Short mmCIF file of C-alpha atoms in Angstrom, two decimals:
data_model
loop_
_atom_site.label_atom_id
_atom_site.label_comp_id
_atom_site.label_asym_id
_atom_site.label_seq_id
_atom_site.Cartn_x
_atom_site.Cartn_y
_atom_site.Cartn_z
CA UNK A 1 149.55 45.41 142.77
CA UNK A 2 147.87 42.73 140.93
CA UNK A 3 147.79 38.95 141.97
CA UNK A 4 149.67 36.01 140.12
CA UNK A 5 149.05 32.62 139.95
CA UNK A 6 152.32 30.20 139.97
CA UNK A 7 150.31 27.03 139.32
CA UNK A 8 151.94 25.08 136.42
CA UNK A 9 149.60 24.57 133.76
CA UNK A 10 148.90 20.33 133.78
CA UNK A 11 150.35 18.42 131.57
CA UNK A 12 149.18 18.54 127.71
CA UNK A 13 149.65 15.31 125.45
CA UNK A 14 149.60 16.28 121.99
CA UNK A 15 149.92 13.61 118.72
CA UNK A 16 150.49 15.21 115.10
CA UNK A 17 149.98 18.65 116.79
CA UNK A 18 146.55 17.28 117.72
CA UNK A 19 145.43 18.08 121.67
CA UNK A 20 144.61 14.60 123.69
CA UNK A 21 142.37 14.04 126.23
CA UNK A 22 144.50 11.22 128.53
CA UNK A 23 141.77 8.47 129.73
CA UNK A 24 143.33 5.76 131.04
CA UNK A 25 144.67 3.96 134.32
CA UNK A 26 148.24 3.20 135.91
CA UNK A 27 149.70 -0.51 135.17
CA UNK A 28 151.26 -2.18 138.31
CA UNK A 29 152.26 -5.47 137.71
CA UNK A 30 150.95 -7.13 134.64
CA UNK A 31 151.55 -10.81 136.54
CA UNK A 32 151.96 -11.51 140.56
CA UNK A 33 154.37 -14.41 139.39
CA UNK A 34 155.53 -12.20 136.40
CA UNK A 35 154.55 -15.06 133.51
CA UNK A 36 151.62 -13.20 131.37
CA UNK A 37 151.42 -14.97 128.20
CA UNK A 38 151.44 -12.95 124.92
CA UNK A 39 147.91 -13.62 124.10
CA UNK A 40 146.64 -12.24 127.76
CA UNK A 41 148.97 -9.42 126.97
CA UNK A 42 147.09 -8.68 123.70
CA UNK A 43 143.95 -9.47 125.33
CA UNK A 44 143.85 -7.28 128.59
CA UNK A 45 145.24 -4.20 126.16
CA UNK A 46 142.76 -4.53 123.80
CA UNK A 47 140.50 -4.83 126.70
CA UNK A 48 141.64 -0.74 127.52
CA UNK A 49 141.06 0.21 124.20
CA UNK A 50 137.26 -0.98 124.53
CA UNK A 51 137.10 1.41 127.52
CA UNK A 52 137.58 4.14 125.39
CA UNK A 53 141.15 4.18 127.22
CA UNK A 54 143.71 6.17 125.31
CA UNK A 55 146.80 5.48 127.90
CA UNK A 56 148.12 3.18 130.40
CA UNK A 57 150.47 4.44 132.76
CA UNK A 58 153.60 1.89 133.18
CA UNK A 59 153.49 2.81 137.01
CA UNK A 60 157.54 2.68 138.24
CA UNK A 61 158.55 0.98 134.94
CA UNK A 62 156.51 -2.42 135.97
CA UNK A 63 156.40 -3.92 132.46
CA UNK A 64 159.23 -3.67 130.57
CA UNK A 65 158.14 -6.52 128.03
CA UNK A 66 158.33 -5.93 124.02
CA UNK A 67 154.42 -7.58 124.13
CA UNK A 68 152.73 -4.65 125.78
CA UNK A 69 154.52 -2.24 123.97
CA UNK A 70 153.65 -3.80 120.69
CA UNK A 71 150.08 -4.71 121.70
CA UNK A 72 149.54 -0.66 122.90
CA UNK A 73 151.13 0.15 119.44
CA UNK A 74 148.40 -2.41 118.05
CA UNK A 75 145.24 -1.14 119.84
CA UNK A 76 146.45 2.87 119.80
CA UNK A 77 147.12 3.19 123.35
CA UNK A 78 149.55 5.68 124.31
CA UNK A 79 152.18 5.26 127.21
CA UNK A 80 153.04 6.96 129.89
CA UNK A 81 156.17 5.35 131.11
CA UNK A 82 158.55 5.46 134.28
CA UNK A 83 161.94 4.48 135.32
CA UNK A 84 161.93 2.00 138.55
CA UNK A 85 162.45 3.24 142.12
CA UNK A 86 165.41 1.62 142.38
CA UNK A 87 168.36 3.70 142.12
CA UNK A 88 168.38 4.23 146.31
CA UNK A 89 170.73 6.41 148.03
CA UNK A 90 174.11 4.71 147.46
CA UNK A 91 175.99 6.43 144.86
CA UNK A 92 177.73 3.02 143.84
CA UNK A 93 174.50 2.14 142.77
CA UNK A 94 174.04 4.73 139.91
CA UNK A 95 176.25 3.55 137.26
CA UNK A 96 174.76 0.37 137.10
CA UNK A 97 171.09 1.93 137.26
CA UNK A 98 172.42 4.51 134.43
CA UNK A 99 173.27 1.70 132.52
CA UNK A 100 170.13 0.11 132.72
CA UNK A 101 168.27 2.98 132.16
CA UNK A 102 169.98 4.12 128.82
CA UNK A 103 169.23 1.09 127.42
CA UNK A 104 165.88 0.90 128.17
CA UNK A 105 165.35 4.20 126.40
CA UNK A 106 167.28 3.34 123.17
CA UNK A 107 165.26 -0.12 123.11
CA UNK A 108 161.79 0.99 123.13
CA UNK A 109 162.05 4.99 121.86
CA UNK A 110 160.47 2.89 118.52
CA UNK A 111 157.42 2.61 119.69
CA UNK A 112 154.71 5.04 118.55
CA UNK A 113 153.15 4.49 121.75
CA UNK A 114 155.37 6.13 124.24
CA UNK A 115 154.60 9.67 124.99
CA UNK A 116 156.37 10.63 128.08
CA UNK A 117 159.13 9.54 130.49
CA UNK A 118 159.09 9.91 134.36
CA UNK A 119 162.29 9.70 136.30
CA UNK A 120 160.39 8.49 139.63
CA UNK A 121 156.79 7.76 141.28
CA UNK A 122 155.66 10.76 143.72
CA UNK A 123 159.04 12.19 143.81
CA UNK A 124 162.13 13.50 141.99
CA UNK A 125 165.18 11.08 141.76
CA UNK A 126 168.73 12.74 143.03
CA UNK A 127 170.14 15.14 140.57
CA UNK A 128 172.56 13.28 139.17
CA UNK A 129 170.44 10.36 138.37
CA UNK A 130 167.41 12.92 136.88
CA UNK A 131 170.08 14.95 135.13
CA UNK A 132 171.18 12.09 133.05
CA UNK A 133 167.88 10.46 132.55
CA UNK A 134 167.02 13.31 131.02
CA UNK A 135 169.85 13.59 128.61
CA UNK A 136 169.25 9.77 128.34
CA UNK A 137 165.05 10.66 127.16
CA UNK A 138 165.91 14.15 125.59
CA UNK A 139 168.82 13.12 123.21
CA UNK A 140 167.59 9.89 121.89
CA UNK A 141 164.20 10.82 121.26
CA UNK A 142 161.32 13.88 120.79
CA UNK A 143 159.35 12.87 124.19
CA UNK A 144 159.54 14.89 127.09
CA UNK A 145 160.67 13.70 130.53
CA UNK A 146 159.81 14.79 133.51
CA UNK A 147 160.99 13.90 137.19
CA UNK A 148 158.17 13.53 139.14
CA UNK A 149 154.96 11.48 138.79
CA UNK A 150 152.72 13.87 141.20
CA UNK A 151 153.91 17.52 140.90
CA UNK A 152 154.22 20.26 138.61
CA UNK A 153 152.42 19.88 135.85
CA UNK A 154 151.11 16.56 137.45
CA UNK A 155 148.59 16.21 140.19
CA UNK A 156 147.87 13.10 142.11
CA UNK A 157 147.11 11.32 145.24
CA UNK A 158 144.12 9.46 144.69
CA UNK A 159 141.22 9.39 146.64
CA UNK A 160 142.17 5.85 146.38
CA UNK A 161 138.32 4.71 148.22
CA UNK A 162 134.47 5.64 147.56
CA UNK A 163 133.68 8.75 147.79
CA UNK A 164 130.25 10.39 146.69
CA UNK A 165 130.79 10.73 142.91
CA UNK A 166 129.47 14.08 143.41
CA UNK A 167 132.91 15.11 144.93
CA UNK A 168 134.37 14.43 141.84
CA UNK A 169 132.65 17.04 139.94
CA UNK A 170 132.92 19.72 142.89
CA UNK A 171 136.31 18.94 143.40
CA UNK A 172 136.01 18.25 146.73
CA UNK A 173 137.49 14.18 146.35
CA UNK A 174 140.81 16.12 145.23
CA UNK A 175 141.20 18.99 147.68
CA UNK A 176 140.53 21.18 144.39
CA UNK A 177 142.57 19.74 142.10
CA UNK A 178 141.98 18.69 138.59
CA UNK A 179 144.65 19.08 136.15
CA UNK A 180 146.15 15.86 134.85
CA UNK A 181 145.65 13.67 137.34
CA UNK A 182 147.58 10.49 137.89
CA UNK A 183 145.68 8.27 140.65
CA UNK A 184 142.24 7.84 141.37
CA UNK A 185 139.98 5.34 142.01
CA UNK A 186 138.23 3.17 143.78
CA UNK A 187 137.93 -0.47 145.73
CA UNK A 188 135.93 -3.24 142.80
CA UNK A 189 134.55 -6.65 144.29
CA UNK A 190 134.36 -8.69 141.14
CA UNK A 191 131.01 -10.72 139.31
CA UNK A 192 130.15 -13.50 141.59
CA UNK A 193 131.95 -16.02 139.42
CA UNK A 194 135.43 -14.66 139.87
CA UNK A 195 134.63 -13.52 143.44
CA UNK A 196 134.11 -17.64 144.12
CA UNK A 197 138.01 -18.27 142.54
CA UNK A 198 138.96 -15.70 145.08
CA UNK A 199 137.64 -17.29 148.17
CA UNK A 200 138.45 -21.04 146.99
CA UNK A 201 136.20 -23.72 146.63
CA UNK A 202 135.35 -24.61 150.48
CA UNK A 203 134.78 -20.74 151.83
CA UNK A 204 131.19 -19.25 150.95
CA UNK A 205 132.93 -16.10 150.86
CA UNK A 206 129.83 -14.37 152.97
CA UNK A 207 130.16 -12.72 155.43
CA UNK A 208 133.61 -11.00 154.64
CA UNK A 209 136.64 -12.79 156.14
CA UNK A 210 140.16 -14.30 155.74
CA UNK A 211 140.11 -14.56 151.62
CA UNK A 212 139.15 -11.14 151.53
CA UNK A 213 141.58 -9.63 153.50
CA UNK A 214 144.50 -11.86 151.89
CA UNK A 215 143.41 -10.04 148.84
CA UNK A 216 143.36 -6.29 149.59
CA UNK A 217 140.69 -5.51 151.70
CA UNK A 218 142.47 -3.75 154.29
CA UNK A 219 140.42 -1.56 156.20
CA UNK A 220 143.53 0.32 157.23
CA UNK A 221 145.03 0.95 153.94
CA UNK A 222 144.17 3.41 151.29
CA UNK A 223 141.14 1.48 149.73
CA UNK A 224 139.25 2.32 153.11
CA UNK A 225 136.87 -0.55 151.66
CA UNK A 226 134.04 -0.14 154.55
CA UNK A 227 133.36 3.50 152.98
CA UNK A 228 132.69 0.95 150.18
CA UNK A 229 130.67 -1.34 151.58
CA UNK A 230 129.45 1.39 153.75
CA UNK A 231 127.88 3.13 150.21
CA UNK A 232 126.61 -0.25 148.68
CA UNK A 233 124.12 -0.68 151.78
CA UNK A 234 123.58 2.68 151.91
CA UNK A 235 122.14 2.51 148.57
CA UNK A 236 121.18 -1.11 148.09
CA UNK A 237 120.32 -2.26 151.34
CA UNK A 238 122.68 -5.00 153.42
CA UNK A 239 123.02 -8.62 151.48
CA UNK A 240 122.83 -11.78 152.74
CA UNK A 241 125.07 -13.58 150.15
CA UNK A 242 128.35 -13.37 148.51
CA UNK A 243 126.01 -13.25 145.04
CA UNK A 244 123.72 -10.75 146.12
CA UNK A 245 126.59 -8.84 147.33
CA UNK A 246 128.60 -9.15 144.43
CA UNK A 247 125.47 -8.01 142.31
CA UNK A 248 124.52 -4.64 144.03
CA UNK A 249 128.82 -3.99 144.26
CA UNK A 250 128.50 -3.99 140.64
CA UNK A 251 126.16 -0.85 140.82
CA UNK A 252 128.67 1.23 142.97
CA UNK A 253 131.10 0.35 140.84
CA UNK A 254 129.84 1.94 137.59
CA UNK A 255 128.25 4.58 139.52
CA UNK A 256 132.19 5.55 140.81
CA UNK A 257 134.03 4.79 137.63
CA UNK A 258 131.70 6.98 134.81
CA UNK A 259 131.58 9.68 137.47
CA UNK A 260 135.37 9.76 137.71
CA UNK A 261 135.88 10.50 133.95
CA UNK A 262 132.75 12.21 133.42
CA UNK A 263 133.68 14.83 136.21
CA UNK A 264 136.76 15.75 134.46
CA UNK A 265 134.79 15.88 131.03
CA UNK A 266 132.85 18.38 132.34
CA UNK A 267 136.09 20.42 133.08
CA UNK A 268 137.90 19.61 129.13
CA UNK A 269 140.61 21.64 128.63
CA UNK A 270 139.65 24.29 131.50
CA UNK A 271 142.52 22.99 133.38
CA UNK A 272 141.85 19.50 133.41
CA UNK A 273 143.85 17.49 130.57
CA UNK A 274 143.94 13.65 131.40
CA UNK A 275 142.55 11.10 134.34
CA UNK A 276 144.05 7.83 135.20
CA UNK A 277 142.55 5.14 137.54
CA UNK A 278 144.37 3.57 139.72
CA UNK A 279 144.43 0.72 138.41
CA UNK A 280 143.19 -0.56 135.58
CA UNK A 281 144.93 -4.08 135.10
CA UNK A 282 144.74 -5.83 138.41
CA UNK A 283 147.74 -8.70 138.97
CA UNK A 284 145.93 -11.11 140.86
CA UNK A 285 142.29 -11.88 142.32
CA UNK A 286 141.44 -8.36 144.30
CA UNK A 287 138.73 -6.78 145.65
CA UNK A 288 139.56 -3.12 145.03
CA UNK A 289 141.45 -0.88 142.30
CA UNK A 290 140.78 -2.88 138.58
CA UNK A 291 138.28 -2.57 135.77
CA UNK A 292 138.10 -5.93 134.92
CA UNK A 293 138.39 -9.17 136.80
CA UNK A 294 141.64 -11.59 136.71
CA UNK A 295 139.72 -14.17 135.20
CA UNK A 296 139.04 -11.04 132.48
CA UNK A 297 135.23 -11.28 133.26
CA UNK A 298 134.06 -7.49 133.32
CA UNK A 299 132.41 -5.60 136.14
CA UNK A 300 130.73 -2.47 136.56
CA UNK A 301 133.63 -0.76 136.68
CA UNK A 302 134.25 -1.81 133.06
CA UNK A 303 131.00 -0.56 131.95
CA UNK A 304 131.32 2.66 133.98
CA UNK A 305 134.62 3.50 132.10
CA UNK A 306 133.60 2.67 128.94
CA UNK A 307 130.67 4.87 129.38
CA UNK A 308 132.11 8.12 130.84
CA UNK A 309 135.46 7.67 127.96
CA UNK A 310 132.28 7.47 125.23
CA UNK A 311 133.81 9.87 122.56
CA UNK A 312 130.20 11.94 122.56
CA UNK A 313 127.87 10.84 125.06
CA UNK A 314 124.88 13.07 127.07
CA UNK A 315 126.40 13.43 131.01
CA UNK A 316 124.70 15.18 133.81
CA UNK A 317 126.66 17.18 136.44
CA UNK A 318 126.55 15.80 139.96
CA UNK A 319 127.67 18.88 141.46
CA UNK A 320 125.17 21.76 140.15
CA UNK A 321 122.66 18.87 138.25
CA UNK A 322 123.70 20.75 135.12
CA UNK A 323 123.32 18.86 131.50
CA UNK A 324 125.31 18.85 128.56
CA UNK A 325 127.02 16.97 125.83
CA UNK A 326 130.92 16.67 125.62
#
């Protein structure tokens, strides 16, 4: 008798035969009011490739404009990209999805960039919709598809709020798994200066209230954002100010971020093949899940990424305190 394990091995990018490390973070909406300008487009891209980011994740097909395909082209991003949730359960619905779906394959299977096709996000669409987008994916191109954004050869489901970055490197902020993984991060208050467009011009913005919560700080959704707050005056002390907050935030916030990627350095190829924030381009003024502001000011978060994506960099361990050089 000997034991087996099942687990699917994760996901493996590879370009020109060459292995890839997938960096990145998932892409909701590019716009709230969907009206991002071509040069923002270029701008917030080029913005992932100074991370260090090597892929953006089109979460449920969000952008589906020629600019962010060319501008990942451009800056050498790669792209993971899904089909939308919205093919529901009526049947009469699928031709017309189908339809849709086709041609959104045949019109952007051009682009270098693209590297994989997802049927849904965190599940598998009916069989006769995944059956044919695969034929759709399979036939008209060399990428794979697969049907579901967090299983198999995916893993996923955040933490989406702070944890201590040493649970990333013990495993413990992913109940064990590594892999690729699809969605993680954590809530970012801004730099003082974009914090103040958030709140509007007649709110000091300190202590926390109404802005705040109108922009994602919802203490009962996945963010969690007092385990946030919670760890900056923990390790900072309490502030007094929407500036001083907004400074000692800004330490968390790299802290989190070059933990997240450095954590999964320390694992390279022993199963752990890519890590994707979630997010990395935020839509409007938030306080949690972006690397750089709205106003595209950047943020410890920012400089966190770029640091743990550093092609060679010295990293410490927060789990056993080891040292080493990926």
């Amino acid at each position: 008798v000997s034991s087996v394990d099942n687990t699917p091995n994760p996901l493996t990018i590879l370009v020109n035969g060459v292995k890839i490390f997938c960096r990145g973070g998932s892409w909701g909406w590019d716009e709230l009011l969907r009206r991002m300008p071509d040069s923002r487009t270029d701008a917030v891209v080029a913005m992932h490739r100074d991370m260090n980011f090597n892929m953006i994740r089109n979460w449920i097909g969000s952008s589906y404009r020629e600019e962010l395909f060319a501008a990942a082209d451009q800056y050498g991003i790669l792209v993971w990209n899904e089909f939308w949730d919205g093919f529901g359960s009526d049947p009469a619905n699928h031709d017309i999805f189908l339809a849709q779906a086709e041609d959104t394959v045949l019109r952007y299977r051009y682009h270098p960039c693209l590297v994989i096709w997802f049927g849904c996000n965190e599940g598998s669409p009916p069989d006769a919709i995944n059956t044919a987008l695969n034929q759709f994916v399979t036939s008209n191109s060399d990428l794979l598809y697969q049907p579901d954004s967090n299983a198999g050869v995916i893993t996923g489901d955040g933490p989406y709020y702070w944890v201590d970055p040493a649970q990333y490197f013990t495993g413990q902020a992913t109940g064990g798994s590594i892999g690729f993984h699809s969605e993680i991060g954590i809530p970012t208050v801004s730099v003082v200066e974009s914090m103040r467009n958030l709140v509007g011009p007649n709110d000091p913005g300190w202590p926390i209230d109404a802005p705040w919560f109108m922009h994602d700080w919802s203490s009962q959704g996945n963010q969690a954002p007092q385990t946030y707050l919670a760890a900056i005056n923990a390790r900072l002390g309490a502030s007094s100010s929407l500036e001083e907050f907004c400074r000692k935030a800004q330490f968390v916030n790299y802290e989190s971020m070059r933990a997240i990627f450095e954590a999964w350095n320390a694992k390279l190829w022993n199963n752990a093949s890519g890590v994707l924030l979630w997010m990395s381009n935020p839509a409007w003024h938030s306080t949690v899940w972006q690397t750089y502001d709205y106003d595209l000011d950047v943020n410890g978060s920012y400089y966190g990424s770029r640091k743990g994506c550093e092609p060679q960099h010295i990293q410490e361990s927060y789990g056993d305190g080891i040292h080493g050089r990926q």
